[in-house]
mmCIF file of C-alpha atoms in Angstrom:
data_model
loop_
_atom_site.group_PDB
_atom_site.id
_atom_site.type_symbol
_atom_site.label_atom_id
_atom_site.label_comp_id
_atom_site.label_asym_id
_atom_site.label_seq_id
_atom_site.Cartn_x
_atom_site.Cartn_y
_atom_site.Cartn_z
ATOM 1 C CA UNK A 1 0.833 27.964 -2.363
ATOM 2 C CA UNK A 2 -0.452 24.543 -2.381
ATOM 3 C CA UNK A 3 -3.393 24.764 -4.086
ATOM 4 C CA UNK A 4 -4.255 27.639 -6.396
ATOM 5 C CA UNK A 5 -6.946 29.813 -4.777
ATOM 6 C CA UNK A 6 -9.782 28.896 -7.125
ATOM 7 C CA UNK A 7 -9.603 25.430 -5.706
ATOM 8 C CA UNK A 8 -9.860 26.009 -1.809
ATOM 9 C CA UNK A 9 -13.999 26.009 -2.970
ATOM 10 C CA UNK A 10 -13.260 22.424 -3.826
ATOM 11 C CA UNK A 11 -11.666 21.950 -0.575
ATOM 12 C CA UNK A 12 -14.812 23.273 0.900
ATOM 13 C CA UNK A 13 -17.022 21.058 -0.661
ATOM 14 C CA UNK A 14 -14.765 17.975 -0.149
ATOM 15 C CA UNK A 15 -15.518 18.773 3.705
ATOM 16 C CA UNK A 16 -18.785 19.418 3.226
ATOM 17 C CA UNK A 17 -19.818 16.340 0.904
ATOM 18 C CA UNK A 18 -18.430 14.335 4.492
ATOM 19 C CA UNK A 19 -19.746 16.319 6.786
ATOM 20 C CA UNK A 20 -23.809 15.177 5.163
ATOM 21 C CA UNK A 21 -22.572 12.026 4.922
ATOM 22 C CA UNK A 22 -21.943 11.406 8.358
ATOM 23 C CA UNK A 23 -24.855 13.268 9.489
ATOM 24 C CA UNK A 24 -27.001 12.058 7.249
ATOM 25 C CA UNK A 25 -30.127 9.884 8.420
ATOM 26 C CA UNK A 26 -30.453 7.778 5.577
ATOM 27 C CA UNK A 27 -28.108 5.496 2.791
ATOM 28 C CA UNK A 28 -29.544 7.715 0.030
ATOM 29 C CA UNK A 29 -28.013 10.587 1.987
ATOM 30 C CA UNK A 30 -24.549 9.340 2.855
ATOM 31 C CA UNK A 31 -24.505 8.518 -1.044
ATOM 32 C CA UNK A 32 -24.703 12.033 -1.538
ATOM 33 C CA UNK A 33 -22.397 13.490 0.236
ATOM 34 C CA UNK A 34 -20.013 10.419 -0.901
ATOM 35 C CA UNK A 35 -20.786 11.490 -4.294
ATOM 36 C CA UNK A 36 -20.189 15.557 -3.921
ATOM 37 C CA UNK A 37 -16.856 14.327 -2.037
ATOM 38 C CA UNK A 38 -15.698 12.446 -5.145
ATOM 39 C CA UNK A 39 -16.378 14.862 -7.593
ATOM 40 C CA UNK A 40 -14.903 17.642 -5.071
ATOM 41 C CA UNK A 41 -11.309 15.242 -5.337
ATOM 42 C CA UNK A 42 -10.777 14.937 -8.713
ATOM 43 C CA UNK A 43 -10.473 18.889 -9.587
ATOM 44 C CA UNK A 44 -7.564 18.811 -7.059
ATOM 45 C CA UNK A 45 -6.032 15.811 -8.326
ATOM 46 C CA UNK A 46 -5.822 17.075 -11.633
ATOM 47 C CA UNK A 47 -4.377 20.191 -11.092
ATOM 48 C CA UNK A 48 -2.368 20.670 -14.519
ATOM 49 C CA UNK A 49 -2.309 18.683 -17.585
ATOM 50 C CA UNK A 50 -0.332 16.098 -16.556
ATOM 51 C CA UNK A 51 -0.710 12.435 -18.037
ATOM 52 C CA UNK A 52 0.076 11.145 -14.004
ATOM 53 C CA UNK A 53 -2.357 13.390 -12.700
ATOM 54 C CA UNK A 54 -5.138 12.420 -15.645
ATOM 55 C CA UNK A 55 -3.641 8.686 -15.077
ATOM 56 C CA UNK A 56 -4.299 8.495 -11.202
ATOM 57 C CA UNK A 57 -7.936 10.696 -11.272
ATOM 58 C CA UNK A 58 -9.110 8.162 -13.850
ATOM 59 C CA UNK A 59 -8.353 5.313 -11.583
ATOM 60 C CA UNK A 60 -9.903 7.228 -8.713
ATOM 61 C CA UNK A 61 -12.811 7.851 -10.833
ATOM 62 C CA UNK A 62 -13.605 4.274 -11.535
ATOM 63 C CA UNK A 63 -12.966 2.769 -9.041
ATOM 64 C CA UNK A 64 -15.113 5.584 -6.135
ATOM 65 C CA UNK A 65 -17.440 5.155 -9.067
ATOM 66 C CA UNK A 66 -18.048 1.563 -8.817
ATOM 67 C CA UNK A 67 -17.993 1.317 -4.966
ATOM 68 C CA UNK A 68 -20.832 4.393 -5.356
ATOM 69 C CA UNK A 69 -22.842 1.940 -7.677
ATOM 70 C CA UNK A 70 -22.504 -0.438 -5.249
ATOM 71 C CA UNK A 71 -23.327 1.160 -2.701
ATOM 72 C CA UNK A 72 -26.538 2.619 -3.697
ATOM 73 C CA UNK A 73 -27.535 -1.114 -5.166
ATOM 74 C CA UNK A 74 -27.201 -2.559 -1.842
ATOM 75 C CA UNK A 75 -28.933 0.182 -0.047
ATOM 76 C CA UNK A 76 -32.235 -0.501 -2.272
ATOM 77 C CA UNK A 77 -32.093 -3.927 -1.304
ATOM 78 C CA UNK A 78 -32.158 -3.538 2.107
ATOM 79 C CA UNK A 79 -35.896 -4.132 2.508
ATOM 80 C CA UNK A 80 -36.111 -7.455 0.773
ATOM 81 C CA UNK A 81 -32.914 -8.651 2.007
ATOM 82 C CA UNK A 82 -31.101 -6.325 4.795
ATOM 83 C CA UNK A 83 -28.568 -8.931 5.448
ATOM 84 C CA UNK A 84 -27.093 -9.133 1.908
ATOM 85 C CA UNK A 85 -27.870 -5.236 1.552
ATOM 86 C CA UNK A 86 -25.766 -4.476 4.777
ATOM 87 C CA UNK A 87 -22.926 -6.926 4.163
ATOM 88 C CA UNK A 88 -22.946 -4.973 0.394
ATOM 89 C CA UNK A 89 -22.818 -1.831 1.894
ATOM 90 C CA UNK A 90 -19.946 -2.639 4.171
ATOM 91 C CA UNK A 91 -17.808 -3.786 1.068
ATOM 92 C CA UNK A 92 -18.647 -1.051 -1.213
ATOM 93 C CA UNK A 93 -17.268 0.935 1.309
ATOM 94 C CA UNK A 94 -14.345 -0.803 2.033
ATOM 95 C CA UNK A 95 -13.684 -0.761 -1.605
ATOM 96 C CA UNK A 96 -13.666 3.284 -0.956
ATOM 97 C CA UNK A 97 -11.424 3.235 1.683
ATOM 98 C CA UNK A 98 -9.120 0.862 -0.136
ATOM 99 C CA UNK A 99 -9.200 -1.240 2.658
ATOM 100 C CA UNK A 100 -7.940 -5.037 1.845
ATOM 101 C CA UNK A 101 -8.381 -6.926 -0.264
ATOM 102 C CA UNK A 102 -10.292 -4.120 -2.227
ATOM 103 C CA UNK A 103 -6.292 -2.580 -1.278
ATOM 104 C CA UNK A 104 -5.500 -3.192 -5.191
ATOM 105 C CA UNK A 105 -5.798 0.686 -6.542
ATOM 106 C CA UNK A 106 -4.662 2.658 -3.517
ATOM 107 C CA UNK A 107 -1.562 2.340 -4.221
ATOM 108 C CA UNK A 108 -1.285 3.109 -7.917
ATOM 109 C CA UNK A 109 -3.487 6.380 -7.432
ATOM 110 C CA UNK A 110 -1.220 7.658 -4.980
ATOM 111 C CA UNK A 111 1.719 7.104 -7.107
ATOM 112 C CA UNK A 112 0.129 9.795 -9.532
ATOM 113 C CA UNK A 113 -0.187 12.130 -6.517
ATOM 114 C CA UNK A 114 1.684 15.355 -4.664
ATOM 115 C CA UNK A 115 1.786 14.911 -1.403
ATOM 116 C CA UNK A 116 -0.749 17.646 -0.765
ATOM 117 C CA UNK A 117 -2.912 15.265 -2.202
ATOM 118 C CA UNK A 118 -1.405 12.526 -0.418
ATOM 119 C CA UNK A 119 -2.316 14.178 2.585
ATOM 120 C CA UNK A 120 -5.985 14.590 1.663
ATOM 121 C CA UNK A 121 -6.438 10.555 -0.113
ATOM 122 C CA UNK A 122 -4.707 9.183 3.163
ATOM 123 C CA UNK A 123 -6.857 11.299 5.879
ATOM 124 C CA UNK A 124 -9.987 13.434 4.877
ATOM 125 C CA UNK A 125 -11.183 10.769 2.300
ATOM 126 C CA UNK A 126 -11.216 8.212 4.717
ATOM 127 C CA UNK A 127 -13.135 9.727 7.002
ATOM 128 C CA UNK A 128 -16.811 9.232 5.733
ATOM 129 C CA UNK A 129 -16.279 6.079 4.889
ATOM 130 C CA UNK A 130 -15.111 4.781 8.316
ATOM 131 C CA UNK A 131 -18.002 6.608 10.359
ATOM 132 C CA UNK A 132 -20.641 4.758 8.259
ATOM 133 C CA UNK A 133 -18.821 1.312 8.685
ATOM 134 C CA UNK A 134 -18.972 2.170 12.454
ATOM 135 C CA UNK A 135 -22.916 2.675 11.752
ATOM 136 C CA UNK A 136 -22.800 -1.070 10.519
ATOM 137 C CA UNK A 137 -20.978 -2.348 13.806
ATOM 138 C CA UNK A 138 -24.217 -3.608 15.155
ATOM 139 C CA UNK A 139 -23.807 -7.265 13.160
ATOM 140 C CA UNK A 140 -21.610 -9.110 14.729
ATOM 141 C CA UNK A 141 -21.024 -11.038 11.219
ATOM 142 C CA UNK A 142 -20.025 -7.540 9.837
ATOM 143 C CA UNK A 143 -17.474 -7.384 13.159
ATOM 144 C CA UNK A 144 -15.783 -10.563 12.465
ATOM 145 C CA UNK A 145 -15.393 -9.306 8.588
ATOM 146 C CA UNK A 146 -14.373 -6.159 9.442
ATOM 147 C CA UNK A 147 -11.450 -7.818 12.122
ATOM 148 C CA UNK A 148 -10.443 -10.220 8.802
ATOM 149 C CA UNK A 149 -10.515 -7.166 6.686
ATOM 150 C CA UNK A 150 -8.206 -5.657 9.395
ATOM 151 C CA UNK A 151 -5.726 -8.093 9.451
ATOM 152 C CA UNK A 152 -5.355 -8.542 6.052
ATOM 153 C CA UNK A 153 -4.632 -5.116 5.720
ATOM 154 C CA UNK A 154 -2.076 -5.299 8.167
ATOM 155 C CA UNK A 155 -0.243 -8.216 6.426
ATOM 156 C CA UNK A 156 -0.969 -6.559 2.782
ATOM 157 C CA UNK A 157 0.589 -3.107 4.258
ATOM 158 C CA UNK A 158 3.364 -4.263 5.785
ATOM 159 C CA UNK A 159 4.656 -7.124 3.376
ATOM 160 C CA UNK A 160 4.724 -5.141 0.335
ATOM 161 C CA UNK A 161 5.989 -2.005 1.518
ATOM 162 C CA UNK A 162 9.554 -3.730 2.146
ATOM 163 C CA UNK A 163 12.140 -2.996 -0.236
ATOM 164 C CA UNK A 164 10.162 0.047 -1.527
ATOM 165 C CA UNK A 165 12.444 3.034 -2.625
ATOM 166 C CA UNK A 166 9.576 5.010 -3.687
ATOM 167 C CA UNK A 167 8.322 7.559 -0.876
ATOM 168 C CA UNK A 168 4.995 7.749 -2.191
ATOM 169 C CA UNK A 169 4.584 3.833 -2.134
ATOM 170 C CA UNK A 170 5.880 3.858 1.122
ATOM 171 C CA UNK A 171 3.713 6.463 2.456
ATOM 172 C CA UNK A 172 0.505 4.175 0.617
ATOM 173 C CA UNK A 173 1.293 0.884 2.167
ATOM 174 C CA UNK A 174 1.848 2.545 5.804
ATOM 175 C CA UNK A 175 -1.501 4.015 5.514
ATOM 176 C CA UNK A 176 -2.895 0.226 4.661
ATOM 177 C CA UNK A 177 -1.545 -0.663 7.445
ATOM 178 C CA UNK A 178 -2.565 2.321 9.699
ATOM 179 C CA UNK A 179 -5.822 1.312 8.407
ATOM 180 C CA UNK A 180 -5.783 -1.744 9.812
ATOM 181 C CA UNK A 181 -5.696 -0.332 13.365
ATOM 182 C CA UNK A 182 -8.578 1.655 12.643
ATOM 183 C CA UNK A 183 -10.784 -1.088 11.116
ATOM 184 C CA UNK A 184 -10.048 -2.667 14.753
ATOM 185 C CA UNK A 185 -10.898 0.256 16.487
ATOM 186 C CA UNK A 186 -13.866 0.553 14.414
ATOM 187 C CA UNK A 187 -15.329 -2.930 15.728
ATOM 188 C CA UNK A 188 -14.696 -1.899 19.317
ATOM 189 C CA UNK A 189 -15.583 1.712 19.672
ATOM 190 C CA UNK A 190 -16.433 5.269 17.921
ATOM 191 C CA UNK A 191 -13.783 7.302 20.346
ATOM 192 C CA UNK A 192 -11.021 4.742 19.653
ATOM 193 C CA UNK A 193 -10.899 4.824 16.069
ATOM 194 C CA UNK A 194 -11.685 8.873 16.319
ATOM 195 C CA UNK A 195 -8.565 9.193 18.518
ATOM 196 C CA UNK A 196 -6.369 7.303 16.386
ATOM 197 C CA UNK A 197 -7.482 8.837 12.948
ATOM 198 C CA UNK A 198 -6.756 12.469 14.285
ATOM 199 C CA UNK A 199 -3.365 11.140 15.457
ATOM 200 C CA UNK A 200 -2.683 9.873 12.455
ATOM 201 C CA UNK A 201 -3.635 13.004 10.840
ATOM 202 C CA UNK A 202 -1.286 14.948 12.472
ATOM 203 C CA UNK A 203 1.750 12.857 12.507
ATOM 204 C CA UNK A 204 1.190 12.075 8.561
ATOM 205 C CA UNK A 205 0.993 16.110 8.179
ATOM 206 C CA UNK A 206 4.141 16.599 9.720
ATOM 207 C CA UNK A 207 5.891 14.267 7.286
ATOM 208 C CA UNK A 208 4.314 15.311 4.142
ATOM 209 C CA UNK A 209 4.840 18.949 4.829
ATOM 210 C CA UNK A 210 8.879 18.074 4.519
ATOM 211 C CA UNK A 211 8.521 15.763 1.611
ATOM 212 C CA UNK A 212 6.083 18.645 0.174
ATOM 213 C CA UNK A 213 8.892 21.260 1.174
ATOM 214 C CA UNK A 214 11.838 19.054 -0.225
ATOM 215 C CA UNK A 215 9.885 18.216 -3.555
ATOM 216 C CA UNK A 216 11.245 14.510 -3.154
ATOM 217 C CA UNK A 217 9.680 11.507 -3.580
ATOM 218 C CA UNK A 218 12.204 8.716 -3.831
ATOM 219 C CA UNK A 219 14.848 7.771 -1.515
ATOM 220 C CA UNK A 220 17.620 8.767 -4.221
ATOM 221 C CA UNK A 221 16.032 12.507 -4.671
ATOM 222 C CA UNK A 222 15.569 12.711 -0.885
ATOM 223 C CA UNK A 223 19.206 12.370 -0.362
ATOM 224 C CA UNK A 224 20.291 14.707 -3.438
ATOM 225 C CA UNK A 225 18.075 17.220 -2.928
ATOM 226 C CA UNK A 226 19.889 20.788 -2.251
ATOM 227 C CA UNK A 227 17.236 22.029 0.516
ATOM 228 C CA UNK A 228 18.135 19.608 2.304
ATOM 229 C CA UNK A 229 20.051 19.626 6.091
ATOM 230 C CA UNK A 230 20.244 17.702 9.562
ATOM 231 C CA UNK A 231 17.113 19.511 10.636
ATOM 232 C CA UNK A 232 15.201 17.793 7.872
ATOM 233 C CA UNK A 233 17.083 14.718 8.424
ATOM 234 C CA UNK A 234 16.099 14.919 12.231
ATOM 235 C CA UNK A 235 12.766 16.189 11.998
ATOM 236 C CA UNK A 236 12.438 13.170 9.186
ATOM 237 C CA UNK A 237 13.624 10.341 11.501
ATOM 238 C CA UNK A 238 11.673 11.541 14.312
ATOM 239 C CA UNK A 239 8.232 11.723 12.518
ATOM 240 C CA UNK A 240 9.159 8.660 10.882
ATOM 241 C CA UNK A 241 9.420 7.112 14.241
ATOM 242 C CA UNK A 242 6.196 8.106 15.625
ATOM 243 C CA UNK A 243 4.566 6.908 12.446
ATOM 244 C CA UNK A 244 6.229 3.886 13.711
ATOM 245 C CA UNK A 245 4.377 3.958 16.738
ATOM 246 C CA UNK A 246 7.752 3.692 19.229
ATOM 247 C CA UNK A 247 7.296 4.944 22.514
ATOM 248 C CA UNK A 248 7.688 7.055 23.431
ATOM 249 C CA UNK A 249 6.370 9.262 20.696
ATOM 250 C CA UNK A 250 2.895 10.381 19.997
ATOM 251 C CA UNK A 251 2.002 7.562 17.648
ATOM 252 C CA UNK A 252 2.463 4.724 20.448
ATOM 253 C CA UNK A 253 -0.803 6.595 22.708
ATOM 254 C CA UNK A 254 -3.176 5.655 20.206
ATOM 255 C CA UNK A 255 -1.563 2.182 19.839
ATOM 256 C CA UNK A 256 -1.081 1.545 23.432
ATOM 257 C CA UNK A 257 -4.419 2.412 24.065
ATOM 258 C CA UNK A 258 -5.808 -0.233 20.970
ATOM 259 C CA UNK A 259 -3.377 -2.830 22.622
ATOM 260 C CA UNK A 260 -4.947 -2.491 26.765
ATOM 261 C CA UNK A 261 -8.574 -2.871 25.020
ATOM 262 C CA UNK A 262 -7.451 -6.001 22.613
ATOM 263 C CA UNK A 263 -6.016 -7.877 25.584
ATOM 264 C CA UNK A 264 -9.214 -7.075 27.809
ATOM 265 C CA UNK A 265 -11.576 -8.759 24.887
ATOM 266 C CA UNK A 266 -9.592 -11.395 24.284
ATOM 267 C CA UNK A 267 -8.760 -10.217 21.052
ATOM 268 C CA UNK A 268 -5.392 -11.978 20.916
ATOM 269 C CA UNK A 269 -4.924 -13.420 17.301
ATOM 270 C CA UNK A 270 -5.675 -10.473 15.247
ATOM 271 C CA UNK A 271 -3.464 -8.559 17.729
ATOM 272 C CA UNK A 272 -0.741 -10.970 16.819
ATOM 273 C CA UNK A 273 -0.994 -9.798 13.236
ATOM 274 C CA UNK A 274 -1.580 -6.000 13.913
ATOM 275 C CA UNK A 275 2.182 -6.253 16.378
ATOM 276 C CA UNK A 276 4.083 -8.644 13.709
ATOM 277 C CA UNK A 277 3.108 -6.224 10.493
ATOM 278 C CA UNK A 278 4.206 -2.941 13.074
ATOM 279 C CA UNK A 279 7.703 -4.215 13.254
ATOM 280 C CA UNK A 280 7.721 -5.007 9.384
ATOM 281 C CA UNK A 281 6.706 -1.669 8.402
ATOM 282 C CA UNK A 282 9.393 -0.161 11.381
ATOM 283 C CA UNK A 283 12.006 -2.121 9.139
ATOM 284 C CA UNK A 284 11.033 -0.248 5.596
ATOM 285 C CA UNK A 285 10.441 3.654 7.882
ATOM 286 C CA UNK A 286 14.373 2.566 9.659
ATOM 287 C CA UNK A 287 15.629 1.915 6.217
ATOM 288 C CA UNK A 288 14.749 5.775 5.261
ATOM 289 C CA UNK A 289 16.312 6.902 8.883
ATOM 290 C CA UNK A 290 19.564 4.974 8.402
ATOM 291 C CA UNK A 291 20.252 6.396 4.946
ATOM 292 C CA UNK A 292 19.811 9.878 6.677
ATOM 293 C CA UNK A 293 21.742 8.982 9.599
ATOM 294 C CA UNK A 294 24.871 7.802 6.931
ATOM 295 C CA UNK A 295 24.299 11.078 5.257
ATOM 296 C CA UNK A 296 24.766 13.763 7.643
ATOM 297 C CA UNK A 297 27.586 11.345 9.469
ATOM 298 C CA UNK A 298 30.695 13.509 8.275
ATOM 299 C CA UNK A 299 32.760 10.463 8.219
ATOM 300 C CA UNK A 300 30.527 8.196 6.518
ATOM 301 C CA UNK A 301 29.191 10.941 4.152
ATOM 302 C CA UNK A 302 29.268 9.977 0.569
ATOM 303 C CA UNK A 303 27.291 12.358 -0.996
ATOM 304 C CA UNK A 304 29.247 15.471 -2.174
ATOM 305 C CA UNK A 305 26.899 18.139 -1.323
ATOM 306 C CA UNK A 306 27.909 20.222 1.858
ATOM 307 C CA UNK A 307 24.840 19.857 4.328
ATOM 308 C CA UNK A 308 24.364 22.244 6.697
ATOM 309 C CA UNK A 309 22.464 23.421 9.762
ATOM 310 C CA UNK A 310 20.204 25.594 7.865
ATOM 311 C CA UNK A 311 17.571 27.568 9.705
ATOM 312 C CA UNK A 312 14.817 25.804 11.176
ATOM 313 C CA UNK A 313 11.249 26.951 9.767
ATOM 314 C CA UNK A 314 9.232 27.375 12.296
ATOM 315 C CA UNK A 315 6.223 25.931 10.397
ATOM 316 C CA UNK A 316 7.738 22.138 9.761
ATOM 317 C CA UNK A 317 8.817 22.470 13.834
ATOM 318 C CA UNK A 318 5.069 23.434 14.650
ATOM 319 C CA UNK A 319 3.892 20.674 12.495
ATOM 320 C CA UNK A 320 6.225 18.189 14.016
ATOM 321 C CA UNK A 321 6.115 19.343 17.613
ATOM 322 C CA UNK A 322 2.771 17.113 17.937
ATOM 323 C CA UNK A 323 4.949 13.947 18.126
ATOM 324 C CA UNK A 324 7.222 14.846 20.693
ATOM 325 C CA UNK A 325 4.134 15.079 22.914
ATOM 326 C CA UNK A 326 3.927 11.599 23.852
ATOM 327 C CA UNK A 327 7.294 12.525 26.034
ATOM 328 C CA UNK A 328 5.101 14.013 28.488
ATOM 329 C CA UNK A 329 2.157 11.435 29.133
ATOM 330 C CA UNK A 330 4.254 10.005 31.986
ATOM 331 C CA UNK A 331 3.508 13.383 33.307
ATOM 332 C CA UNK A 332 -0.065 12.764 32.785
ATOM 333 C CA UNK A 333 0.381 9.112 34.590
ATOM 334 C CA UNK A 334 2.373 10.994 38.029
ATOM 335 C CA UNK A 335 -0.424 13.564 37.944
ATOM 336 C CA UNK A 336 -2.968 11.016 38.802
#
């Protein structure tokens, strides 16, 4: 079991602390249900007593705490000065999302992490935050900031992810840059950034679930470790590759989609950025594929352990079957 059963009332109140934030009518309101998701994350952080796990919900702690403080500070001001209260608001939350250059502790909290929680930091969390920065899209000053923001954390993501051997680093930095694409998507519309979150979701799901199964998180224990086999190793470099965004997996749709409405606004410049950090972060996800390809290749095999075609669970292949289904939009394209 992932979580012990006590805890799945934390998981409810996790959803339900952003659930009243984005339906929530006033700042006072989306600060509470930012503050009942907080306190909802750190019980499931620190699921034993374990100096990482204390380590890395300390450093959540602080820092959710200060963008909270923030947060509420700026909304106050909003009636003597709404333009410094707005532009306060939108970094406080940036600060949550860990969004650069506030990109500074996402990172080392995720370090401290199992990749359940992984899952939950890089997706769920995220999503509060982002809906109320597309409540603040209405400034065009915060739009320009937020496009800045976006292709910093594209450059951030992709530039220090390379020569990572550390899974969990890896999986940080490619969700800085993933973030990115949403802070764009963000500026230009709600169903954009929607549809590329829940892809995101999914394909991120689908690789945590066999890093969760595999109990690895370096490159080193990924290629030791005895569960291992070429399904893993395919289903792997396959998810990996959709994370990627190549076509034509699932992860290029939202992408593609991102791209067509860039070009049509003009938007060249930070599209530059959001291409040239893609094909960085493809380098560090191929560097991961190619040590699995060398692996299972029986003549190039240097690892000792016999590898075989184990039996495929049928849960990792569910989980993973929503990136083959970019393979059928051309279907979708003849249709029409």
């Amino acid at each position: 079991m992932i979580f012990p059963s006590s805890y799945f009332f934390f998981l409810l109140t996790l959803m339900l602390g952003s659930m009243i934030s984005i339906s929530s009518t006033s700042w006072f309101g989306a600060w509470i249900g930012l503050e009942l998701n907080l306190m909802s994350f750190i019980p499931l952080i620190a699921l034993k007593m374990n100096p990482f796990f204390s380590e890395a919900s300390l450093k959540y702690f602080l820092i959710q705490a200060l963008g909270s403080v923030l947060f509420i500070s700026s909304a106050f001001l909003s009636l003597s000065s709404p333009l410094f209260s707005i532009l306060s608001i939108f970094l406080a939350l940036l600060l949550k999302l860990g969004g650069a250059p506030f990109h500074f502790w996402f990172p080392q909290v995720m370090e401290g992490l199992k990749w359940p929680q992984i899952f939950l930091l890089s997706t769920i969390q995220k999503l509060a935050p982002l809906t109320l920065i597309s409540y603040l899209m209405t400034n065009e000053i915060l739009v320009k900031i937020t496009i800045i923001s976006a292709i910093l954390s594209a450059l951030i993501g992709s530039l220090s992810g390379l020569n990572l051997v550390l899974l969990r680093k890896i999986i940080a930095f490619s969700s800085i840059n993933h973030l990115s694409w949403m802070l764009v998507a963000v500026s230009i519309s709600d169903t954009s950034w929607l549809f590329y979150f829940l892809t995101y979701s999914f394909i991120l799901l689908s690789i945590v679930s066999v890093f969760h199964k595999l109990q690895t998180f370096s490159l080193s224990s990924l290629i030791q470790s005895d569960q291992n086999s070429t399904f893993h190793a395919l289903i792997i470099s396959l998810n990996l590759l959709s994370l990627g965004g190549i076509p034509p997996m699932t992860g290029f749709i939202p992408k593609w989609i991102i791209i067509q409405i860039m070009v049509n606004l003009n938007l060249f410049v930070p599209l530059f950025f959001l291409l040239l950090s893609a094909l960085i972060t493809l380098y560090f996800y191929l560097r991961i594929i190619i040590t699995l390809i060398l692996l299972f290749n029986p003549i190039l095999n240097f690892n000792m352990k016999y590898k075989s075609l184990s039996s495929t669970p049928s849960s990792l292949l569910f989980k993973s079957t929503f990136n083959f289904m970019g393979l059928f939009s051309p279907l979708f394209f003849i249709l029409i």
